[in-house]
Coordinates of C-alpha atoms in Angstrom, one line a residue:
Chain A
M188 CA -28.0 -109.8 18.5
N189 CA -24.7 -111.1 17.4
G190 CA -21.4 -109.3 17.5
R191 CA -21.4 -108.5 13.8
K192 CA -24.7 -106.7 14.1
I193 CA -23.5 -104.7 17.0
L194 CA -20.5 -103.7 15.0
A195 CA -22.7 -102.7 12.1
Y196 CA -24.8 -100.5 14.5
V197 CA -21.7 -98.8 15.9
V198 CA -20.3 -98.1 12.4
T199 CA -23.7 -96.8 11.2
V200 CA -24.3 -94.5 14.2
V201 CA -20.7 -93.1 14.1
A202 CA -21.2 -92.5 10.3
C203 CA -24.5 -90.7 11.0
A204 CA -22.8 -88.6 13.7
L205 CA -20.1 -87.5 11.2
Y206 CA -22.7 -86.8 8.6
L207 CA -24.7 -84.7 11.0
L208 CA -21.7 -82.8 12.4
P209 CA -21.8 -80.0 9.8
M210 CA -25.6 -79.6 10.2
Y211 CA -25.2 -79.6 14.0
T212 CA -22.6 -76.9 13.6
M213 CA -25.0 -74.8 11.4
V214 CA -28.0 -75.1 13.8
N215 CA -26.0 -74.7 17.0
V216 CA -24.1 -71.7 15.8
S217 CA -27.2 -70.0 14.3
L218 CA -28.7 -70.2 17.8
K219 CA -25.8 -68.6 19.6
S220 CA -25.6 -65.1 20.9
P221 CA -22.5 -63.1 20.1
E222 CA -21.1 -63.6 23.6
D223 CA -21.8 -67.3 23.4
L224 CA -19.9 -67.6 20.1
I225 CA -16.5 -67.4 21.8
W226 CA -17.2 -70.8 23.3
G227 CA -16.9 -72.2 19.7
P228 CA -19.2 -74.2 17.5
V229 CA -19.0 -77.5 19.3
I230 CA -20.3 -76.7 22.8
P231 CA -24.1 -76.4 22.7
T232 CA -25.7 -73.0 22.9
R233 CA -26.7 -71.9 26.4
R234 CA -30.0 -70.4 25.4
L235 CA -31.9 -70.1 22.2
Y236 CA -30.9 -66.8 20.7
L237 CA -33.2 -66.0 17.8
D238 CA -31.9 -62.5 17.0
S239 CA -29.5 -63.9 14.4
Y240 CA -32.6 -65.2 12.5
L241 CA -34.2 -61.8 12.5
Q242 CA -31.0 -60.2 11.3
A243 CA -30.5 -62.8 8.6
W244 CA -34.1 -62.5 7.5
E245 CA -33.7 -58.8 7.1
E246 CA -30.8 -59.5 4.7
I247 CA -32.2 -62.3 2.7
S248 CA -36.0 -61.9 2.8
E249 CA -36.1 -60.0 -0.6
P250 CA -33.9 -62.6 -2.4
F251 CA -35.9 -65.3 -0.7
F252 CA -39.1 -64.0 -2.3
N253 CA -37.3 -63.5 -5.6
S254 CA -36.3 -67.2 -5.4
I255 CA -39.9 -68.2 -4.9
E256 CA -41.0 -65.9 -7.7
M257 CA -38.5 -67.5 -10.0
T258 CA -38.5 -71.1 -8.9
I259 CA -42.3 -71.7 -9.0
P260 CA -42.9 -70.6 -12.6
A261 CA -39.7 -72.2 -13.8
T262 CA -40.7 -75.5 -12.1
V263 CA -44.3 -75.4 -13.5
I264 CA -43.3 -74.5 -17.0
S265 CA -40.4 -76.9 -17.3
T266 CA -42.5 -79.8 -15.9
F267 CA -45.4 -79.0 -18.2
L268 CA -43.1 -78.7 -21.3
G269 CA -41.3 -81.9 -20.3
S270 CA -44.6 -83.8 -20.1
I271 CA -45.5 -82.5 -23.6
S272 CA -42.2 -83.3 -25.3
G273 CA -41.8 -86.5 -23.4
L274 CA -45.1 -87.6 -24.9
G275 CA -44.0 -86.4 -28.4
F276 CA -40.9 -88.6 -28.1
Y277 CA -42.9 -91.5 -26.7
R278 CA -45.3 -91.5 -29.6
A279 CA -43.1 -90.3 -32.4
K280 CA -42.3 -92.8 -35.2
F281 CA -39.7 -91.2 -37.4
K282 CA -36.3 -92.3 -38.5
W283 CA -34.1 -90.0 -36.5
K284 CA -36.1 -90.1 -33.3
E285 CA -33.6 -91.9 -31.2
L286 CA -30.7 -89.7 -32.4
L287 CA -32.8 -86.6 -31.7
L288 CA -33.7 -87.7 -28.2
F289 CA -30.0 -88.6 -27.6
L290 CA -29.0 -85.1 -28.6
I291 CA -31.6 -83.5 -26.4
V292 CA -30.6 -85.7 -23.4
L293 CA -26.9 -84.9 -24.1
G294 CA -27.8 -81.3 -23.5
F295 CA -28.2 -82.2 -19.8
Y296 CA -24.4 -83.0 -19.6
V297 CA -23.1 -79.9 -21.3
P298 CA -21.5 -77.9 -18.5
P299 CA -22.9 -74.3 -18.1
Q300 CA -19.4 -72.8 -18.6
A301 CA -19.6 -73.8 -22.3
V302 CA -22.6 -71.6 -22.9
L303 CA -22.3 -68.9 -20.2
I304 CA -21.0 -66.0 -22.2
P305 CA -23.4 -66.4 -25.1
L306 CA -26.2 -66.9 -22.6
V307 CA -25.5 -63.5 -20.9
R308 CA -25.2 -61.8 -24.3
F309 CA -28.5 -63.4 -25.5
L310 CA -30.4 -62.4 -22.4
A311 CA -29.0 -58.9 -22.6
N312 CA -30.0 -58.6 -26.3
I313 CA -33.6 -59.6 -25.6
G314 CA -33.8 -57.4 -22.5
L315 CA -34.0 -60.1 -20.0
Y316 CA -30.6 -60.0 -18.4
G317 CA -30.8 -59.3 -14.7
T318 CA -34.5 -60.1 -14.5
I319 CA -36.6 -62.9 -13.0
P320 CA -38.1 -63.9 -16.4
G321 CA -34.6 -64.2 -17.8
L322 CA -33.7 -66.7 -15.0
V323 CA -37.0 -68.5 -15.5
L324 CA -36.3 -68.9 -19.3
T325 CA -32.8 -70.1 -18.6
H326 CA -33.9 -72.8 -16.1
V327 CA -36.8 -73.9 -18.4
A328 CA -34.4 -74.3 -21.3
Y329 CA -31.7 -76.2 -19.5
G330 CA -34.3 -78.3 -17.7
M331 CA -35.8 -79.6 -21.0
P332 CA -33.4 -82.5 -21.4
I333 CA -34.1 -84.1 -18.0
T334 CA -37.8 -83.3 -17.8
T335 CA -38.3 -84.7 -21.3
L336 CA -36.4 -87.9 -20.5
L337 CA -38.1 -88.4 -17.1
F338 CA -41.6 -88.1 -18.7
R339 CA -40.7 -90.2 -21.7
N340 CA -39.6 -93.0 -19.3
Y341 CA -42.6 -92.5 -17.2
Y342 CA -45.0 -92.9 -20.1
E343 CA -43.2 -96.1 -21.2
S344 CA -44.0 -97.5 -17.8
I345 CA -47.7 -97.1 -18.4
P346 CA -49.4 -100.3 -19.9
K347 CA -49.5 -100.0 -23.7
E348 CA -53.1 -101.3 -23.8
I349 CA -54.5 -98.2 -22.2
L350 CA -53.1 -96.0 -24.8
D351 CA -53.7 -98.3 -27.8
S352 CA -57.4 -98.6 -27.0
A353 CA -57.7 -94.8 -26.9
E354 CA -55.9 -94.4 -30.2
V355 CA -58.2 -96.9 -31.9
D356 CA -61.0 -94.6 -30.8
G357 CA -59.3 -92.0 -33.0
A358 CA -58.3 -89.7 -30.1
S359 CA -55.9 -87.0 -31.1
L360 CA -52.6 -86.6 -29.2
M361 CA -54.0 -83.7 -27.3
T362 CA -57.1 -85.6 -26.2
L363 CA -54.9 -88.5 -25.3
Y364 CA -52.8 -86.3 -23.2
R365 CA -55.6 -84.4 -21.5
S366 CA -58.0 -87.3 -20.8
I367 CA -55.7 -90.2 -20.2
L368 CA -52.0 -89.5 -19.8
F369 CA -52.3 -86.4 -17.6
P370 CA -54.5 -88.0 -14.9
L371 CA -52.4 -91.2 -15.1
S372 CA -49.2 -89.2 -14.8
L373 CA -50.0 -87.1 -11.7
P374 CA -47.5 -89.1 -9.6
G375 CA -45.0 -88.5 -12.4
F376 CA -45.8 -84.8 -12.3
A377 CA -45.2 -84.7 -8.5
V378 CA -41.8 -86.5 -8.8
V379 CA -40.6 -84.3 -11.7
S380 CA -41.7 -81.0 -10.2
I381 CA -40.0 -81.8 -6.8
F382 CA -36.9 -82.8 -8.7
Q383 CA -37.0 -79.5 -10.7
F384 CA -37.9 -77.4 -7.7
T385 CA -35.0 -78.6 -5.6
N386 CA -32.5 -78.2 -8.5
I387 CA -33.7 -74.7 -9.4
W388 CA -34.0 -73.5 -5.9
N389 CA -30.5 -74.6 -5.0
E390 CA -28.8 -73.5 -8.3
F391 CA -25.9 -71.1 -7.9
L392 CA -24.0 -70.3 -11.0
F393 CA -26.9 -68.9 -13.1
A394 CA -28.2 -67.1 -10.1
L395 CA -24.7 -65.5 -9.6
V396 CA -24.2 -64.5 -13.3
L397 CA -27.7 -63.7 -14.5
S398 CA -29.0 -61.5 -11.6
R399 CA -28.2 -57.9 -11.2
G400 CA -28.9 -55.8 -8.1
K401 CA -31.4 -56.5 -5.3
G402 CA -34.3 -56.7 -7.7
S403 CA -33.4 -60.1 -9.2
Q404 CA -31.0 -61.4 -6.5
L405 CA -31.7 -65.0 -5.5
V406 CA -31.4 -66.6 -2.1
T407 CA -28.4 -68.7 -2.9
V408 CA -26.4 -65.6 -3.9
A409 CA -27.7 -63.6 -0.9
I410 CA -26.4 -66.4 1.4
A411 CA -23.1 -66.4 -0.4
N412 CA -22.9 -62.7 0.1
L413 CA -23.6 -63.0 3.8
K414 CA -20.7 -65.5 3.9
G415 CA -18.5 -63.1 2.0
T416 CA -19.0 -60.1 4.1
T417 CA -17.1 -59.8 7.4
L418 CA -19.9 -57.7 8.7
A419 CA -22.3 -60.6 9.2
A420 CA -21.4 -62.5 12.3
W421 CA -21.1 -66.3 12.1
N422 CA -24.5 -66.9 13.8
V423 CA -26.2 -64.6 11.2
Q424 CA -24.5 -66.4 8.3
M425 CA -25.6 -69.8 9.6
A426 CA -29.2 -68.6 10.3
G427 CA -29.3 -67.2 6.8
A428 CA -28.1 -70.5 5.3
L429 CA -30.7 -72.4 7.3
I430 CA -33.5 -70.2 6.2
G431 CA -32.4 -70.6 2.6
A432 CA -32.3 -74.4 3.0
V433 CA -35.7 -74.8 4.5
P434 CA -37.9 -75.2 1.4
V435 CA -35.9 -78.0 0.0
V436 CA -35.2 -79.7 3.3
I437 CA -39.0 -79.9 3.9
F438 CA -39.4 -81.9 0.7
Y439 CA -36.5 -84.2 1.7
I440 CA -38.0 -84.9 5.1
F441 CA -41.7 -85.0 4.4
A442 CA -41.7 -86.3 0.8
T443 CA -38.6 -88.6 1.0
K444 CA -40.3 -91.2 -1.2
M445 CA -41.0 -88.7 -4.0
V446 CA -37.6 -87.2 -3.8
I447 CA -36.0 -90.7 -3.9
K448 CA -38.2 -91.6 -6.9
G449 CA -36.9 -88.5 -8.7
L450 CA -33.3 -89.2 -7.9
M451 CA -33.7 -92.8 -9.0
A452 CA -35.5 -91.9 -12.2
G453 CA -32.7 -89.5 -13.0
A454 CA -30.0 -92.1 -12.4
I455 CA -31.3 -95.5 -13.5
K456 CA -32.4 -94.4 -17.0
G457 CA -30.2 -91.3 -17.3
Chain B
M947 CA -54.5 -89.8 -40.4
T948 CA -50.8 -90.8 -40.1
K949 CA -49.6 -87.4 -41.5
Y950 CA -51.9 -85.6 -39.1
V951 CA -50.5 -87.5 -36.1
N952 CA -47.0 -86.9 -37.3
L953 CA -47.5 -83.1 -37.5
Q954 CA -49.0 -83.2 -34.0
T955 CA -46.1 -85.2 -32.7
F956 CA -43.7 -82.8 -34.2
L957 CA -45.5 -79.9 -32.5
F958 CA -45.2 -81.7 -29.2
I959 CA -41.4 -82.1 -29.5
L960 CA -40.9 -78.7 -31.0
P961 CA -40.3 -76.8 -27.6
A962 CA -37.6 -79.3 -26.7
I963 CA -35.9 -78.9 -30.1
V964 CA -36.1 -75.1 -30.1
L965 CA -35.0 -74.6 -26.5
V966 CA -32.2 -77.2 -26.4
G967 CA -31.2 -76.4 -30.0
T968 CA -30.8 -72.7 -29.0
F969 CA -29.6 -72.7 -25.4
V970 CA -27.2 -75.7 -25.7
Y971 CA -26.1 -76.2 -29.3
A972 CA -26.3 -72.8 -30.9
F973 CA -24.8 -71.2 -27.8
S974 CA -22.0 -73.7 -27.7
I975 CA -21.2 -72.8 -31.3
W976 CA -21.5 -69.1 -30.6
N977 CA -19.1 -69.6 -27.7
V978 CA -16.6 -71.2 -30.1
F979 CA -16.9 -68.1 -32.4
I980 CA -16.3 -65.8 -29.4
S981 CA -13.2 -67.8 -28.5
L982 CA -11.8 -67.0 -32.0
T983 CA -11.8 -63.3 -31.4
D984 CA -10.0 -60.8 -29.2
W985 CA -13.2 -59.6 -27.4
R986 CA -12.4 -58.2 -24.0
G987 CA -13.6 -55.7 -21.5
L988 CA -15.0 -52.5 -23.0
V989 CA -13.2 -52.7 -26.3
T990 CA -15.7 -52.1 -29.0
R991 CA -13.8 -53.2 -32.1
I992 CA -13.6 -57.0 -32.0
R993 CA -11.1 -58.7 -34.3
F994 CA -10.9 -62.3 -35.5
V995 CA -7.7 -63.8 -34.2
G996 CA -8.0 -67.4 -35.2
L997 CA -6.6 -69.9 -32.7
E998 CA -4.6 -67.4 -30.7
N999 CA -6.6 -67.9 -27.5
Y1000 CA -6.2 -71.7 -27.7
L1001 CA -2.4 -71.3 -28.3
K1002 CA -2.4 -69.1 -25.2
L1003 CA -4.4 -71.7 -23.3
V1004 CA -2.1 -74.6 -24.1
S1005 CA 0.9 -72.7 -22.6
D1006 CA -1.0 -71.1 -19.7
P1007 CA 0.4 -72.6 -16.4
V1008 CA -2.8 -71.7 -14.4
A1009 CA -4.9 -73.5 -17.0
Q1010 CA -2.7 -76.6 -16.7
K1011 CA -3.0 -76.5 -12.9
A1012 CA -6.8 -76.1 -13.2
L1013 CA -7.0 -79.0 -15.7
I1014 CA -5.0 -81.3 -13.4
N1015 CA -7.1 -80.3 -10.4
T1016 CA -10.3 -80.9 -12.3
F1017 CA -9.2 -84.4 -13.2
L1018 CA -7.8 -85.1 -9.7
L1019 CA -11.0 -84.1 -8.1
A1020 CA -13.1 -86.2 -10.6
L1021 CA -10.9 -89.2 -10.3
T1022 CA -11.0 -89.2 -6.5
F1023 CA -14.6 -88.0 -6.0
I1024 CA -16.3 -90.7 -8.1
P1025 CA -14.6 -93.8 -6.8
L1026 CA -14.6 -92.6 -3.2
T1027 CA -18.3 -91.5 -3.2
M1028 CA -19.3 -94.8 -4.8
L1029 CA -17.3 -96.9 -2.3
I1030 CA -18.6 -95.1 0.8
G1031 CA -22.1 -95.1 -0.7
L1032 CA -22.0 -98.8 -1.3
V1033 CA -20.6 -99.6 2.2
V1034 CA -23.4 -97.6 3.8
A1035 CA -26.0 -99.3 1.6
I1036 CA -24.8 -102.7 2.8
L1037 CA -24.8 -101.5 6.4
L1038 CA -28.4 -100.4 6.0
D1039 CA -29.2 -103.8 4.3
L1040 CA -28.2 -105.7 7.5
E1041 CA -31.7 -104.9 8.7
L1042 CA -30.8 -102.6 11.5
K1043 CA -33.6 -101.0 13.3
G1044 CA -34.2 -97.4 12.3
T1045 CA -33.1 -97.9 8.7
S1046 CA -35.4 -95.2 7.4
I1047 CA -34.1 -92.6 9.8
F1048 CA -30.5 -93.5 8.9
R1049 CA -31.4 -93.3 5.2
T1050 CA -32.9 -89.8 5.7
I1051 CA -29.8 -88.7 7.6
F1052 CA -27.5 -89.9 4.8
L1053 CA -29.6 -88.3 2.1
L1054 CA -30.0 -85.0 3.9
P1055 CA -26.7 -83.5 2.7
L1056 CA -27.9 -83.8 -0.8
S1057 CA -30.8 -81.5 0.0
F1058 CA -28.5 -78.6 0.7
S1059 CA -27.5 -76.2 -2.0
F1060 CA -23.8 -75.9 -2.5
V1061 CA -24.0 -72.4 -0.9
V1062 CA -25.5 -73.8 2.3
S1063 CA -23.0 -76.7 2.5
A1064 CA -20.1 -74.3 1.8
T1065 CA -21.4 -72.1 4.7
M1066 CA -21.4 -75.0 7.1
W1067 CA -18.1 -76.4 6.0
T1068 CA -16.3 -73.1 6.0
W1069 CA -16.8 -73.2 9.7
M1070 CA -16.1 -76.9 10.0
F1071 CA -12.7 -76.1 8.4
S1072 CA -11.8 -72.8 10.0
P1073 CA -8.4 -73.4 11.6
E1074 CA -9.0 -71.1 14.6
Q1075 CA -12.6 -71.5 15.6
G1076 CA -13.8 -74.3 13.2
T1077 CA -15.7 -77.3 14.4
I1078 CA -13.1 -79.9 13.4
N1079 CA -10.2 -78.3 15.2
S1080 CA -12.3 -77.3 18.2
L1081 CA -13.5 -80.8 18.6
L1082 CA -9.9 -82.1 18.3
R1083 CA -8.8 -79.7 21.0
L1084 CA -11.7 -80.6 23.3
L1085 CA -10.5 -84.3 22.9
H1086 CA -6.9 -83.2 23.7
L1087 CA -5.9 -84.3 20.2
N1088 CA -4.3 -80.9 19.4
F1089 CA -1.5 -82.6 17.3
L1090 CA -4.2 -83.7 14.8
C1091 CA -5.3 -80.1 14.1
Q1092 CA -4.9 -79.1 10.5
P1093 CA -4.9 -75.8 8.5
W1094 CA -7.5 -77.4 6.2
I1095 CA -8.7 -75.0 3.5
T1096 CA -6.1 -72.4 4.3
S1097 CA -3.3 -74.7 3.3
T1098 CA -2.1 -75.1 -0.3
E1099 CA -1.6 -78.8 0.3
Q1100 CA -5.0 -79.6 1.8
S1101 CA -7.4 -77.2 0.1
L1102 CA -8.3 -79.5 -2.8
W1103 CA -8.8 -82.5 -0.5
C1104 CA -11.1 -80.5 1.8
I1105 CA -13.3 -79.7 -1.2
L1106 CA -13.2 -83.4 -2.1
L1107 CA -14.4 -84.3 1.4
V1108 CA -17.4 -81.9 1.1
Y1109 CA -18.3 -83.4 -2.3
V1110 CA -18.1 -86.9 -0.9
W1111 CA -20.2 -85.9 2.1
Q1112 CA -22.8 -84.4 -0.1
F1113 CA -23.2 -87.2 -2.7
S1114 CA -22.4 -90.5 -1.0
G1115 CA -26.0 -90.6 0.5
Y1116 CA -27.3 -90.4 -3.0
V1117 CA -25.2 -93.4 -4.0
T1118 CA -26.5 -95.2 -0.9
I1119 CA -30.1 -94.7 -1.8
I1120 CA -29.6 -96.1 -5.3
Y1121 CA -27.6 -99.1 -4.2
Y1122 CA -29.8 -99.8 -1.3
S1123 CA -32.9 -100.0 -3.5
G1124 CA -30.9 -102.1 -5.9
I1125 CA -29.9 -104.6 -3.2
R1126 CA -33.5 -104.7 -2.0
S1127 CA -34.8 -105.6 -5.4
I1128 CA -32.6 -108.6 -5.8
P1129 CA -34.7 -111.8 -5.6
K1130 CA -34.6 -113.2 -2.1
E1131 CA -34.0 -116.7 -3.5
H1132 CA -30.6 -115.7 -4.8
I1133 CA -29.4 -114.5 -1.5
E1134 CA -31.0 -117.4 0.4
A1135 CA -29.3 -119.9 -1.9
A1136 CA -26.0 -118.4 -1.1
E1137 CA -26.7 -118.5 2.6
I1138 CA -27.7 -122.2 2.4
D1139 CA -24.4 -122.9 0.7
G1140 CA -22.8 -121.5 3.8
A1141 CA -21.4 -118.3 2.3
S1142 CA -20.2 -115.7 4.8
T1143 CA -21.8 -112.3 4.9
F1144 CA -18.8 -110.9 3.0
D1145 CA -18.9 -113.5 0.3
K1146 CA -22.7 -113.1 0.0
Y1147 CA -22.2 -109.4 -0.9
R1148 CA -19.0 -109.9 -2.9
Y1149 CA -20.3 -112.8 -5.1
V1150 CA -24.0 -112.5 -5.1
V1151 CA -25.2 -109.0 -4.4
I1152 CA -22.6 -106.7 -5.9
P1153 CA -22.4 -108.4 -9.3
Q1154 CA -26.2 -107.8 -9.6
L1155 CA -25.8 -104.0 -9.2
K1156 CA -24.4 -103.2 -12.6
G1157 CA -27.4 -101.2 -13.7
E1158 CA -27.3 -99.1 -10.5
T1159 CA -23.5 -98.6 -10.9
V1160 CA -24.0 -97.2 -14.4
G1161 CA -26.8 -94.9 -13.2
V1162 CA -24.8 -93.6 -10.2
L1163 CA -21.7 -93.2 -12.4
T1164 CA -23.7 -91.1 -14.9
I1165 CA -24.9 -88.7 -12.2
L1166 CA -21.5 -88.4 -10.5
L1167 CA -19.9 -87.7 -13.8
F1168 CA -22.5 -85.1 -14.4
Y1169 CA -21.4 -83.3 -11.2
A1170 CA -17.7 -84.0 -11.6
L1171 CA -17.6 -82.4 -15.0
R1172 CA -19.2 -79.2 -13.8
V1173 CA -17.3 -78.8 -10.5
F1174 CA -17.6 -75.1 -9.7
D1175 CA -19.8 -74.1 -6.8
L1176 CA -18.0 -75.6 -3.8
V1177 CA -14.6 -74.6 -5.1
Y1178 CA -15.7 -71.0 -5.8
L1179 CA -17.4 -70.8 -2.4
L1180 CA -15.0 -72.6 -0.1
T1181 CA -11.6 -71.5 -1.4
G1182 CA -12.2 -69.4 -4.5
G1183 CA -9.6 -71.6 -6.2
G1184 CA -7.0 -70.7 -3.6
P1185 CA -4.8 -70.4 -1.6
A1186 CA -2.3 -69.6 -4.3
L1187 CA -4.3 -71.4 -7.0
S1188 CA -3.9 -74.7 -5.2
S1189 CA -7.6 -75.7 -5.7
E1190 CA -8.3 -73.9 -8.9
V1191 CA -10.4 -75.9 -11.4
L1192 CA -11.2 -75.1 -15.0
A1193 CA -14.7 -73.8 -14.2
T1194 CA -13.5 -71.4 -11.5
Y1195 CA -10.7 -70.2 -13.7
M1196 CA -13.1 -69.7 -16.6
Y1197 CA -15.3 -67.6 -14.3
R1198 CA -12.5 -65.5 -13.0
I1199 CA -11.1 -64.8 -16.5
T1200 CA -14.5 -63.9 -17.8
F1201 CA -16.3 -62.1 -15.1
N1202 CA -13.5 -60.6 -13.0
Q1203 CA -10.9 -59.9 -15.6
N1204 CA -13.4 -59.4 -18.5
L1205 CA -11.3 -61.4 -21.0
F1206 CA -14.4 -62.7 -22.7
A1207 CA -12.8 -64.4 -25.6
Y1208 CA -10.2 -66.1 -23.5
G1209 CA -12.9 -67.2 -21.1
A1210 CA -14.9 -68.6 -24.0
S1211 CA -11.9 -70.7 -25.1
I1212 CA -11.8 -72.2 -21.6
G1213 CA -15.5 -72.8 -21.9
T1214 CA -14.9 -74.6 -25.1
L1215 CA -12.2 -76.8 -23.5
I1216 CA -14.7 -77.7 -20.7
F1217 CA -17.3 -78.5 -23.4
V1218 CA -14.9 -80.8 -25.3
I1219 CA -13.8 -82.6 -22.2
A1220 CA -17.5 -83.2 -21.1
L1221 CA -18.6 -84.5 -24.5
A1222 CA -15.5 -86.6 -25.0
I1223 CA -16.4 -88.4 -21.8
M1224 CA -20.2 -88.4 -21.9
V1225 CA -20.9 -89.4 -25.5
P1226 CA -19.0 -92.7 -25.4
F1227 CA -20.2 -93.3 -21.9
L1228 CA -23.9 -92.8 -22.7
I1229 CA -23.7 -94.8 -25.9
L1230 CA -22.0 -97.7 -24.1
S1231 CA -24.3 -97.6 -21.2
R1232 CA -27.4 -97.6 -23.4
R1233 CA -26.2 -100.6 -25.4
R1234 CA -25.9 -102.6 -22.2

């Protein structure tokens, strides 16, 4: 091993340590007892104190289940609709197709603040403000641009011959979708739904503005509230944050390849 | 036959048209209408006031501060994240052992929601008990201790630090896979010509990463244009408005002060800025 390589190692390991420092803080503090907290966040905890997790769970369990109840349907519906409209755009042959697709994709880049007030009014008018279905609808709607684009690009990567031979047989678009594209696109479905799940689970602004009371509060807002109250000790806040992060972190650690595929698909052809 | 297929195709793209048409475009226009009224709080009679809110916005010192901070954050966040992400990608490319573990570590911050990362970093930055200052004290480097997010001079840069921490791993992943997909012959040819490692990356590898750069830039712009969460959660725009950005100001005006019409005008400003940047960017990057 030459000197340059050793230097690269040192730099990489130091960078990793710096990256991990906030996560170390979170885990370490979440395991500290109140007496142990006075020794600060850096010194490792003396024993594993799990009471903070019980306390945090008491505060955020209901929002946690609300988040599950909201994220799963929103992910499934937006992935399914994306697979349908992606196919539409892939197969469509009309004059303004490219412009229309551009306008839909552009929707991805419109910041939520530009539509926030009408969105609240609209959901209130149709009776969905402060409800889980209202949040599902919101995420499905604003997820359309990216899921459509991801699926359109995915279909384009499938060899043309497979589709052409089916179309010669006179298969309708629905048959084409059901019998050929759907089974061929299962990896695409996995990638897009992980992408959507992580985004929707982690989303904060809509969760903050569109929920009302405990009934529709989501886990991100519950963690923010823990952080905001002086009542919850540091160890409880950190434990709460950790619990809230778990579902997505699991994907990142155990399905790294799928996550990366989703991130790359979002970037390379965004 | 063709007509039949066309109708079917139309039905397939209809959900996208209806949902995006309503939630993005109709709502944006509705938002502009709201911004032309005096709608506020519990007032039931709403009047049309023309451009009054926009005239107010132009001379509002807080809005100016928020606008400057939004741009400062975007203009530092994007280049810094890309630079650090690229450097780490090159480090990983040097074929160190354990690359996949390093890669997961660098990617991990991206998995956290802004709420979770704000919770961690609030205690990283806390001047009294926070990790950074505690660590400095343990190392007897007390003179390096900083007030971090409690200081008007540092608050915005603390937020920048968290954004860079959270997104540079993403840049690394994209660049790393880009570097790995460059044909081996190109790199070997440079090595045979006696190019140093630095020259190899500078003249052979980096010029071939244009596609990745555009992709990364697109996503970082996406986040930079909607900066809200970390500012709201770490500093709330403070202390003394030092880290206020347009999105947090819009939120405060709308949902804390109930000045809906004025909030809508800030929303429109954010919309115009986002589209003025994204439309040319997307068109140019597609033509590439």
